[in-house]
Amino acid sequence: MSHKITNQDLRIRRTHKLLHDALLALMSEKELETITVSEIVDRAMINRATFYRHYEDKYHLVRQCVRNVYAELQKDLVPISTYSQKPVIDSGLSAGLSLFKHVANYASFYRVMLGRKEVTGLEQLMITHFEVTVEQRLLASDYHQMQTIIPLDLFLRFTATAFLGVVQWWLEHEQPYTVEQMAHWFVQLVTPGASSLLGFADKPS
């Protein structure tokens, strides 16, 4: 049974959005440790009592921001079942497109949050998610037929951290290239090593 959205639901969503936007704006200007709840509520134009009805402190707000965007990331990825009949490289390109599109849609969030692993936990969350995603796509394709010469875990960690580095570069330079270009180039960057070390010979189209 579908849940009917009430006026109270809408007010809560609006409050959360105001606080999330205020936090991101402030974090783009200064370090989280120096930001106060008073500054957040002033920027959001709500009162402190309202803030504490929803969050324990500013760190709780940060964690919720990260969880919300991470939930959207999971929604934005193409279902694994669509990759089962595709070559590994083609499925990697499709997954890359989904990931870069997601980052583009939440560019202001990632621009602020990435690189602040000590307070957001976002980097480790994305690395783990990327590793799981790539592994699932390999298992859904013809990976079981490959003759690997390095541990899969090592390849997954290398690829995940490389992806994160490319995303950070893209955001730091104000996204000078399209989602399609970035996804294609990233696959081209990792394909030579993956082809020889994981034992497949597909080339990105």
XYZ file of C-alpha atoms in Angstrom:
205
model
C 0.000 0.000 0.000
C 1.397 3.375 -1.011
C 2.076 5.974 1.646
C 0.194 9.217 1.217
C 2.472 12.224 1.594
C 1.105 14.594 4.214
C 1.779 18.269 4.796
C 3.899 17.273 7.777
C 6.001 14.997 5.549
C 6.563 17.888 3.162
C 7.567 20.199 6.008
C 10.066 17.638 7.289
C 11.551 17.189 3.826
C 11.800 20.939 3.384
C 13.509 21.315 6.767
C 15.992 18.565 5.946
C 16.780 20.117 2.574
C 17.306 23.557 4.081
C 19.687 22.141 6.681
C 21.552 19.971 4.183
C 21.971 22.888 1.770
C 23.113 25.172 4.580
C 25.675 22.623 5.745
C 27.112 22.162 2.247
C 27.317 25.906 1.713
C 29.172 26.399 4.990
C 31.500 23.448 4.364
C 32.457 24.998 1.038
C 33.622 28.050 2.985
C 35.285 26.588 6.087
C 36.242 23.401 7.909
C 33.463 21.414 9.561
C 35.169 21.623 12.956
C 34.756 25.398 12.961
C 31.098 25.373 11.900
C 28.551 25.796 14.688
C 24.935 24.724 14.857
C 24.043 28.401 15.183
C 25.677 29.105 11.827
C 23.844 26.205 10.217
C 20.411 27.254 11.459
C 21.060 30.893 10.610
C 22.009 29.945 7.056
C 18.968 27.659 6.795
C 16.755 30.306 8.409
C 15.255 27.953 10.973
C 15.513 27.907 14.766
C 17.782 25.764 16.930
C 14.881 23.852 18.470
C 13.860 22.667 15.009
C 17.411 21.532 14.286
C 17.565 19.442 17.455
C 14.207 17.839 16.715
C 15.841 16.240 13.689
C 19.554 15.904 14.504
C 21.705 15.297 17.564
C 24.513 17.566 16.363
C 26.269 18.738 13.192
C 28.000 15.371 12.756
C 24.648 13.609 12.756
C 23.572 16.016 10.011
C 26.708 15.198 7.993
C 26.103 11.455 8.309
C 22.514 11.858 7.173
C 23.586 13.914 4.158
C 26.017 11.173 3.179
C 23.425 8.426 3.687
C 20.866 10.254 1.563
C 23.189 10.721 -1.398
C 24.524 7.179 -1.046
C 20.940 5.899 -1.242
C 20.510 7.869 -4.467
C 23.738 6.371 -5.814
C 22.348 2.885 -5.287
C 19.160 3.851 -7.124
C 21.045 5.422 -10.025
C 23.140 2.380 -10.906
C 21.894 0.177 -13.731
C 20.675 -3.226 -12.420
C 23.337 -5.929 -12.479
C 21.032 -8.266 -14.426
C 21.436 -6.066 -17.512
C 25.153 -6.874 -17.661
C 25.039 -10.650 -17.662
C 25.181 -10.911 -21.467
C 27.689 -8.095 -22.026
C 31.480 -8.289 -22.347
C 33.303 -7.097 -19.242
C 34.532 -3.856 -20.821
C 31.095 -2.931 -22.164
C 29.516 -3.509 -18.769
C 32.282 -1.426 -17.196
C 31.538 1.450 -19.540
C 27.817 1.269 -18.756
C 28.521 1.237 -15.023
C 30.959 4.132 -15.451
C 28.326 6.188 -17.228
C 25.876 5.588 -14.377
C 28.469 6.581 -11.774
C 29.621 9.746 -13.524
C 26.014 10.812 -14.185
C 25.270 10.391 -10.504
C 28.325 12.424 -9.490
C 27.343 15.152 -11.968
C 23.849 15.321 -10.467
C 25.316 15.769 -6.973
C 28.455 17.676 -7.948
C 28.181 20.298 -5.205
C 27.848 17.560 -2.583
C 30.825 15.531 -3.793
C 32.967 18.616 -4.340
C 32.546 19.504 -0.671
C 32.478 16.080 0.941
C 35.207 14.147 -0.870
C 38.579 14.546 0.754
C 37.093 14.936 4.229
C 37.173 11.274 5.116
C 37.890 11.980 8.790
C 34.457 13.532 9.268
C 32.220 12.149 6.517
C 33.384 8.587 5.864
C 32.331 9.171 2.254
C 35.577 8.099 0.601
C 35.625 4.676 2.251
C 31.922 4.228 1.567
C 32.445 4.958 -2.136
C 35.538 2.754 -2.373
C 33.660 -0.171 -0.830
C 30.631 0.446 -3.043
C 32.785 0.655 -6.175
C 34.647 -2.552 -5.293
C 31.398 -4.441 -4.735
C 29.896 -3.030 -7.941
C 32.883 -4.004 -10.096
C 33.112 -7.459 -8.535
C 29.411 -8.103 -9.121
C 29.739 -7.065 -12.744
C 32.705 -9.361 -13.236
C 30.819 -12.262 -11.688
C 27.753 -11.486 -13.821
C 29.836 -11.678 -16.996
C 32.541 -14.095 -18.069
C 35.001 -13.482 -15.245
C 34.808 -17.112 -14.162
C 36.484 -18.054 -17.467
C 39.449 -15.712 -16.968
C 42.949 -16.754 -15.967
C 43.908 -14.121 -13.389
C 47.509 -13.471 -12.356
C 46.856 -10.988 -9.529
C 44.429 -11.146 -6.585
C 41.021 -9.784 -7.514
C 40.911 -7.773 -4.268
C 44.051 -5.892 -5.326
C 42.586 -5.037 -8.725
C 39.329 -3.890 -7.123
C 41.087 -1.585 -4.646
C 43.316 -0.109 -7.364
C 40.360 0.537 -9.667
C 38.193 2.001 -6.899
C 40.828 4.446 -5.672
C 41.708 5.390 -9.250
C 38.047 6.129 -9.953
C 37.781 8.280 -6.851
C 40.895 10.195 -7.864
C 39.529 10.809 -11.358
C 36.214 12.018 -9.928
C 37.985 14.436 -7.587
C 40.098 15.784 -10.458
C 36.974 16.240 -12.584
C 35.175 18.154 -9.838
C 38.202 20.260 -8.887
C 38.448 21.386 -12.519
C 34.729 22.259 -12.693
C 33.797 19.268 -14.878
C 35.507 20.385 -18.105
C 34.536 17.173 -19.911
C 31.232 15.379 -20.372
C 30.006 12.379 -18.414
C 30.383 10.264 -21.546
C 33.977 11.377 -22.113
C 34.970 10.734 -18.514
C 33.413 7.263 -18.428
C 35.030 6.287 -21.724
C 38.460 7.630 -20.748
C 38.365 5.947 -17.361
C 37.637 2.587 -18.959
C 40.465 3.200 -21.434
C 42.824 3.986 -18.555
C 42.139 0.764 -16.648
C 41.567 -1.606 -19.573
C 45.199 -2.405 -20.521
C 46.102 -3.560 -17.021
C 42.788 -5.323 -16.505
C 43.083 -7.127 -19.839
C 46.495 -8.584 -19.100
C 46.166 -9.162 -15.367
C 42.601 -10.468 -15.255
C 42.897 -12.363 -18.511
C 40.298 -10.879 -20.848
C 40.916 -9.194 -24.168
C 37.833 -7.050 -24.742
C 38.448 -3.491 -25.848
C 36.172 -0.547 -25.112
C 34.132 0.440 -28.131
